[in-house]
């Protein structure tokens, strides 16, 4: 693979960004209590962890958003090259988010560290900012950015059942458009869509932002896909 090609690097960076915002993996599994064995039994009999519909919904929405965006980036690269993939990053990600929110009955988005946003719509405030700041402090103390996860159930506003956020870490492929030495051609492509970009200067392992999901307390039946 020729990594000296700026266009190729741009696509890799966009793809790495999508992967960085991927499914939260085992988010919340530690929050599920495994039942103890029946005292009358000689050996432990594991039982299925309690159902957690709010957390499951949040995780499913995060997975759906990340998976669809990643798939569109791959398809765009195959069909139209790096230019088409960059356009997906800019134009299609919001539509993908809207569709996932409607289907899963949640609110969802991405936010950047304070003063380090690329998209002005990704500026964090309120609980998102507070959570990111806590993530960043943990990373400064030696924790992994990719392992930062917050699941909040208590003290939420009326109508909100659960809030989830996971950190978005800087991966090697992200450096092409988020690092300290971004190629001129890549800077030009970024500037075309994000003239106020402030999301460069990162190193591998740095926290860049967070992927968040908010689950409403009201019962909601997700939209069924059209056959």
Short mmCIF file of N, CA and C in Angstrom, two decimals, residues 105-221:
data_model
loop_
_atom_site.label_atom_id
_atom_site.label_comp_id
_atom_site.label_asym_id
_atom_site.label_seq_id
_atom_site.Cartn_x
_atom_site.Cartn_y
_atom_site.Cartn_z
N UNK A 105 -35.20 5.03 18.39
CA UNK A 105 -35.87 5.85 19.38
C UNK A 105 -34.94 6.48 20.38
N UNK A 106 -33.79 6.96 19.92
CA UNK A 106 -32.80 7.58 20.79
C UNK A 106 -32.32 8.88 20.17
N UNK A 107 -31.56 9.63 20.95
CA UNK A 107 -30.78 10.74 20.42
C UNK A 107 -29.33 10.29 20.39
N UNK A 108 -28.61 10.70 19.36
CA UNK A 108 -27.25 10.18 19.15
C UNK A 108 -26.41 11.21 18.44
N UNK A 109 -25.13 11.23 18.74
CA UNK A 109 -24.23 12.14 18.03
C UNK A 109 -22.80 11.98 18.48
N UNK A 110 -21.94 12.84 17.94
CA UNK A 110 -20.53 12.86 18.32
C UNK A 110 -20.16 14.26 18.76
N UNK A 111 -19.26 14.34 19.72
CA UNK A 111 -18.78 15.63 20.21
C UNK A 111 -17.26 15.59 20.29
N UNK A 112 -16.67 16.78 20.15
CA UNK A 112 -15.21 16.90 20.17
C UNK A 112 -14.75 17.51 21.49
N UNK A 113 -13.48 17.33 21.78
CA UNK A 113 -12.89 18.00 22.94
C UNK A 113 -13.04 19.50 22.79
N UNK A 114 -13.10 20.23 23.89
CA UNK A 114 -13.26 21.69 23.82
C UNK A 114 -12.18 22.34 22.95
N UNK A 115 -12.62 23.13 21.98
CA UNK A 115 -11.69 23.83 21.10
C UNK A 115 -11.01 22.98 20.07
N UNK A 116 -11.42 21.70 19.94
CA UNK A 116 -10.75 20.80 19.00
C UNK A 116 -11.74 20.20 18.00
N UNK A 117 -12.82 20.89 17.72
CA UNK A 117 -13.82 20.34 16.81
C UNK A 117 -13.43 20.57 15.35
N UNK A 118 -13.94 19.73 14.51
CA UNK A 118 -13.85 19.91 13.06
C UNK A 118 -15.19 20.42 12.53
N UNK A 119 -16.25 19.77 12.93
CA UNK A 119 -17.60 20.16 12.56
C UNK A 119 -18.17 21.02 13.69
N UNK A 120 -18.65 22.21 13.34
CA UNK A 120 -19.18 23.10 14.38
C UNK A 120 -20.37 22.49 15.11
N UNK A 121 -21.02 21.53 14.49
CA UNK A 121 -22.14 20.86 15.14
C UNK A 121 -21.72 19.85 16.19
N UNK A 122 -20.42 19.65 16.33
CA UNK A 122 -19.91 18.67 17.29
C UNK A 122 -19.29 19.32 18.51
N UNK A 123 -19.64 20.56 18.78
CA UNK A 123 -19.14 21.24 19.98
C UNK A 123 -19.91 20.71 21.19
N UNK A 124 -19.18 20.30 22.20
CA UNK A 124 -19.80 19.72 23.39
C UNK A 124 -20.19 20.80 24.39
N UNK A 125 -21.31 20.56 25.09
CA UNK A 125 -21.68 21.42 26.21
C UNK A 125 -22.47 20.58 27.20
N UNK A 126 -22.79 21.16 28.34
CA UNK A 126 -23.59 20.46 29.33
C UNK A 126 -22.98 19.14 29.75
N UNK A 127 -23.82 18.10 29.82
CA UNK A 127 -23.36 16.79 30.29
C UNK A 127 -22.31 16.19 29.37
N UNK A 128 -22.41 16.48 28.08
CA UNK A 128 -21.43 15.93 27.14
C UNK A 128 -20.05 16.51 27.42
N UNK A 129 -19.99 17.81 27.66
CA UNK A 129 -18.72 18.45 27.97
C UNK A 129 -18.15 17.91 29.29
N UNK A 130 -19.00 17.80 30.30
CA UNK A 130 -18.54 17.31 31.60
C UNK A 130 -17.99 15.88 31.48
N UNK A 131 -18.66 15.06 30.69
CA UNK A 131 -18.21 13.68 30.52
C UNK A 131 -16.89 13.63 29.78
N UNK A 132 -16.76 14.43 28.72
CA UNK A 132 -15.50 14.48 27.98
C UNK A 132 -14.35 14.94 28.86
N UNK A 133 -14.61 15.93 29.70
CA UNK A 133 -13.57 16.44 30.59
C UNK A 133 -13.13 15.35 31.57
N UNK A 134 -14.08 14.56 32.05
CA UNK A 134 -13.74 13.45 32.94
C UNK A 134 -12.92 12.40 32.19
N UNK A 135 -13.31 12.11 30.95
CA UNK A 135 -12.53 11.18 30.12
C UNK A 135 -11.10 11.69 29.96
N UNK A 136 -10.99 12.97 29.62
CA UNK A 136 -9.67 13.54 29.36
C UNK A 136 -8.79 13.49 30.61
N UNK A 137 -9.38 13.75 31.76
CA UNK A 137 -8.61 13.69 33.00
C UNK A 137 -8.11 12.27 33.25
N UNK A 138 -8.96 11.29 32.98
CA UNK A 138 -8.56 9.90 33.15
C UNK A 138 -7.42 9.54 32.21
N UNK A 139 -7.49 10.03 30.98
CA UNK A 139 -6.43 9.76 30.01
C UNK A 139 -5.13 10.41 30.44
N UNK A 140 -5.20 11.64 30.94
CA UNK A 140 -4.01 12.33 31.42
C UNK A 140 -3.36 11.58 32.58
N UNK A 141 -4.16 10.84 33.31
CA UNK A 141 -3.65 10.06 34.44
C UNK A 141 -3.20 8.67 34.03
N UNK A 142 -3.23 8.39 32.72
CA UNK A 142 -2.70 7.13 32.22
C UNK A 142 -3.69 6.14 31.68
N UNK A 143 -4.96 6.43 31.73
CA UNK A 143 -5.97 5.51 31.21
C UNK A 143 -6.01 5.56 29.69
N UNK A 144 -6.58 4.53 29.09
CA UNK A 144 -6.71 4.46 27.63
C UNK A 144 -7.92 5.26 27.15
N UNK A 145 -7.71 6.07 26.12
CA UNK A 145 -8.82 6.85 25.57
C UNK A 145 -9.91 5.94 25.02
N UNK A 146 -9.51 4.85 24.39
CA UNK A 146 -10.47 3.95 23.77
C UNK A 146 -11.33 3.22 24.79
N UNK A 147 -10.89 3.17 26.04
CA UNK A 147 -11.63 2.44 27.07
C UNK A 147 -12.51 3.35 27.92
N UNK A 148 -12.57 4.62 27.57
CA UNK A 148 -13.40 5.54 28.35
C UNK A 148 -14.88 5.34 28.02
N UNK A 149 -15.65 4.99 29.02
CA UNK A 149 -17.08 4.74 28.85
C UNK A 149 -17.84 5.30 30.04
N UNK A 150 -18.95 5.93 29.77
CA UNK A 150 -19.82 6.44 30.83
C UNK A 150 -21.24 5.98 30.56
N UNK A 151 -21.86 5.36 31.56
CA UNK A 151 -23.27 4.98 31.50
C UNK A 151 -23.94 5.60 32.72
N UNK A 152 -24.87 6.52 32.50
CA UNK A 152 -25.52 7.24 33.59
C UNK A 152 -27.01 6.93 33.58
N UNK A 153 -27.53 6.58 34.76
CA UNK A 153 -28.94 6.26 34.90
C UNK A 153 -29.64 7.12 35.94
N UNK A 154 -28.87 7.70 36.86
CA UNK A 154 -29.44 8.44 37.97
C UNK A 154 -29.25 9.94 37.77
N UNK A 155 -30.17 10.72 38.35
CA UNK A 155 -30.05 12.17 38.32
C UNK A 155 -30.21 12.79 36.95
N UNK A 156 -30.92 12.11 36.07
CA UNK A 156 -31.10 12.61 34.71
C UNK A 156 -32.35 13.48 34.62
N UNK A 157 -32.41 14.33 33.60
CA UNK A 157 -33.60 15.17 33.42
C UNK A 157 -34.85 14.31 33.21
N UNK A 158 -35.98 14.89 33.49
CA UNK A 158 -37.24 14.18 33.27
C UNK A 158 -37.35 13.77 31.81
N UNK A 159 -37.75 12.54 31.59
CA UNK A 159 -37.91 12.04 30.23
C UNK A 159 -36.69 11.34 29.68
N UNK A 160 -35.58 11.31 30.43
CA UNK A 160 -34.36 10.65 29.98
C UNK A 160 -34.09 9.46 30.89
N UNK A 161 -33.95 8.27 30.29
CA UNK A 161 -33.73 7.05 31.07
C UNK A 161 -32.26 6.72 31.23
N UNK A 162 -31.46 7.00 30.21
CA UNK A 162 -30.05 6.58 30.23
C UNK A 162 -29.24 7.44 29.28
N UNK A 163 -28.01 7.71 29.69
CA UNK A 163 -27.05 8.39 28.82
C UNK A 163 -25.78 7.55 28.74
N UNK A 164 -25.33 7.33 27.53
CA UNK A 164 -24.10 6.58 27.30
C UNK A 164 -23.14 7.42 26.47
N UNK A 165 -21.86 7.38 26.83
CA UNK A 165 -20.83 7.98 25.99
C UNK A 165 -19.59 7.10 26.05
N UNK A 166 -18.93 6.94 24.92
CA UNK A 166 -17.65 6.25 24.87
C UNK A 166 -16.64 7.17 24.19
N UNK A 167 -15.39 7.06 24.61
CA UNK A 167 -14.36 7.90 24.04
C UNK A 167 -14.00 7.50 22.62
N UNK A 168 -13.64 8.49 21.82
CA UNK A 168 -13.11 8.24 20.47
C UNK A 168 -11.61 8.51 20.54
N UNK A 169 -10.82 7.47 20.38
CA UNK A 169 -9.37 7.58 20.46
C UNK A 169 -8.77 7.85 19.09
N UNK A 170 -7.60 8.46 19.08
CA UNK A 170 -6.87 8.71 17.84
C UNK A 170 -6.10 7.46 17.46
N UNK A 171 -6.44 6.88 16.31
CA UNK A 171 -5.76 5.70 15.80
C UNK A 171 -4.70 6.13 14.78
N UNK A 172 -3.75 5.24 14.43
CA UNK A 172 -2.70 5.63 13.47
C UNK A 172 -3.25 6.20 12.17
N UNK A 173 -4.32 5.59 11.62
CA UNK A 173 -4.88 6.09 10.37
C UNK A 173 -5.50 7.45 10.48
N UNK A 174 -5.86 7.86 11.71
CA UNK A 174 -6.48 9.17 11.92
C UNK A 174 -5.50 10.31 11.71
N UNK A 175 -4.19 10.01 11.82
CA UNK A 175 -3.19 11.08 11.77
C UNK A 175 -3.14 11.79 10.43
N UNK A 176 -3.62 11.12 9.37
CA UNK A 176 -3.57 11.74 8.05
C UNK A 176 -4.35 13.04 7.99
N UNK A 177 -5.44 13.13 8.77
CA UNK A 177 -6.18 14.39 8.78
C UNK A 177 -6.41 14.93 10.18
N UNK A 178 -5.86 14.26 11.20
CA UNK A 178 -5.98 14.77 12.57
C UNK A 178 -4.63 14.92 13.26
N UNK A 179 -3.55 14.57 12.57
CA UNK A 179 -2.24 14.58 13.19
C UNK A 179 -1.53 15.92 13.13
N UNK A 180 -0.23 15.88 13.35
CA UNK A 180 0.58 17.10 13.38
C UNK A 180 1.17 17.44 12.02
N UNK A 181 1.18 16.48 11.10
CA UNK A 181 1.77 16.70 9.78
C UNK A 181 0.77 16.29 8.70
N UNK A 182 -0.27 17.07 8.56
CA UNK A 182 -1.31 16.79 7.57
C UNK A 182 -0.86 17.31 6.21
N UNK A 183 -0.92 16.46 5.19
CA UNK A 183 -0.47 16.84 3.85
C UNK A 183 -1.29 18.00 3.30
N UNK A 184 -0.66 18.86 2.49
CA UNK A 184 -1.37 20.02 1.93
C UNK A 184 -2.66 19.65 1.20
N UNK A 185 -2.63 18.59 0.41
CA UNK A 185 -3.83 18.19 -0.33
C UNK A 185 -4.95 17.78 0.62
N UNK A 186 -4.59 17.17 1.73
CA UNK A 186 -5.59 16.77 2.71
C UNK A 186 -6.16 18.00 3.40
N UNK A 187 -5.29 18.95 3.74
CA UNK A 187 -5.76 20.19 4.36
C UNK A 187 -6.74 20.93 3.45
N UNK A 188 -6.46 20.92 2.16
CA UNK A 188 -7.35 21.58 1.20
C UNK A 188 -8.72 20.92 1.18
N UNK A 189 -8.72 19.59 1.18
CA UNK A 189 -9.99 18.86 1.16
C UNK A 189 -10.79 19.11 2.44
N UNK A 190 -10.09 19.14 3.56
CA UNK A 190 -10.77 19.40 4.84
C UNK A 190 -11.34 20.81 4.86
N UNK A 191 -10.53 21.78 4.42
CA UNK A 191 -10.96 23.18 4.46
C UNK A 191 -12.17 23.44 3.58
N UNK A 192 -12.34 22.66 2.53
CA UNK A 192 -13.48 22.85 1.64
C UNK A 192 -14.80 22.64 2.37
N UNK A 193 -14.81 21.77 3.35
CA UNK A 193 -16.03 21.49 4.10
C UNK A 193 -16.01 22.05 5.52
N UNK A 194 -14.81 22.23 6.06
CA UNK A 194 -14.70 22.66 7.46
C UNK A 194 -13.69 23.81 7.57
N UNK A 195 -14.08 25.01 7.15
CA UNK A 195 -13.13 26.14 7.14
C UNK A 195 -12.62 26.53 8.52
N UNK A 196 -13.34 26.19 9.56
CA UNK A 196 -12.92 26.53 10.92
C UNK A 196 -12.35 25.32 11.66
N UNK A 197 -11.82 24.38 10.91
CA UNK A 197 -11.30 23.15 11.50
C UNK A 197 -10.25 23.42 12.58
N UNK A 198 -10.42 22.72 13.70
CA UNK A 198 -9.44 22.81 14.79
C UNK A 198 -9.07 21.42 15.28
N UNK A 199 -9.28 20.42 14.44
CA UNK A 199 -9.11 19.04 14.87
C UNK A 199 -7.84 18.40 14.33
N UNK A 200 -6.73 19.15 14.36
CA UNK A 200 -5.44 18.58 14.00
C UNK A 200 -4.51 18.69 15.21
N UNK A 201 -3.32 18.09 15.07
CA UNK A 201 -2.35 18.14 16.16
C UNK A 201 -2.44 17.00 17.15
N UNK A 202 -3.24 15.98 16.83
CA UNK A 202 -3.39 14.84 17.73
C UNK A 202 -2.29 13.81 17.49
N UNK A 203 -2.01 13.02 18.52
CA UNK A 203 -1.08 11.90 18.43
C UNK A 203 -1.85 10.61 18.70
N UNK A 204 -1.27 9.49 18.29
CA UNK A 204 -1.91 8.19 18.51
C UNK A 204 -2.18 7.99 20.00
N UNK A 205 -3.39 7.60 20.31
CA UNK A 205 -3.78 7.37 21.70
C UNK A 205 -4.49 8.54 22.34
N UNK A 206 -4.40 9.72 21.71
CA UNK A 206 -5.08 10.89 22.27
C UNK A 206 -6.59 10.72 22.20
N UNK A 207 -7.28 11.29 23.16
CA UNK A 207 -8.74 11.36 23.11
C UNK A 207 -9.14 12.49 22.18
N UNK A 208 -10.01 12.21 21.21
CA UNK A 208 -10.46 13.25 20.28
C UNK A 208 -11.88 13.71 20.56
N UNK A 209 -12.67 12.86 21.17
CA UNK A 209 -14.06 13.22 21.42
C UNK A 209 -14.82 12.04 21.95
N UNK A 210 -16.13 12.07 21.74
CA UNK A 210 -16.96 10.98 22.24
C UNK A 210 -18.16 10.73 21.35
N UNK A 211 -18.62 9.50 21.36
CA UNK A 211 -19.86 9.09 20.70
C UNK A 211 -20.89 8.91 21.81
N UNK A 212 -22.01 9.64 21.72
CA UNK A 212 -22.98 9.61 22.81
C UNK A 212 -24.35 9.15 22.32
N UNK A 213 -25.09 8.54 23.25
CA UNK A 213 -26.46 8.11 22.98
C UNK A 213 -27.29 8.46 24.21
N UNK A 214 -28.47 8.99 23.97
CA UNK A 214 -29.40 9.32 25.04
C UNK A 214 -30.71 8.58 24.79
N UNK A 215 -31.14 7.77 25.76
CA UNK A 215 -32.35 6.96 25.63
C UNK A 215 -33.49 7.63 26.40
N UNK A 216 -34.62 7.88 25.76
CA UNK A 216 -35.75 8.51 26.45
C UNK A 216 -36.42 7.55 27.42
N UNK A 217 -37.03 8.11 28.45
CA UNK A 217 -37.72 7.28 29.44
C UNK A 217 -39.05 6.77 28.91
N UNK A 218 -39.70 7.52 28.04
CA UNK A 218 -41.00 7.11 27.51
C UNK A 218 -40.84 5.88 26.64
N UNK A 219 -41.83 5.00 26.70
CA UNK A 219 -41.80 3.80 25.87
C UNK A 219 -41.79 4.22 24.41
N UNK A 220 -41.00 3.50 23.62
CA UNK A 220 -40.89 3.83 22.20
C UNK A 220 -40.76 2.55 21.41
N UNK A 221 -41.50 2.45 20.35
CA UNK A 221 -41.39 1.32 19.45
C UNK A 221 -40.61 1.74 18.23
#
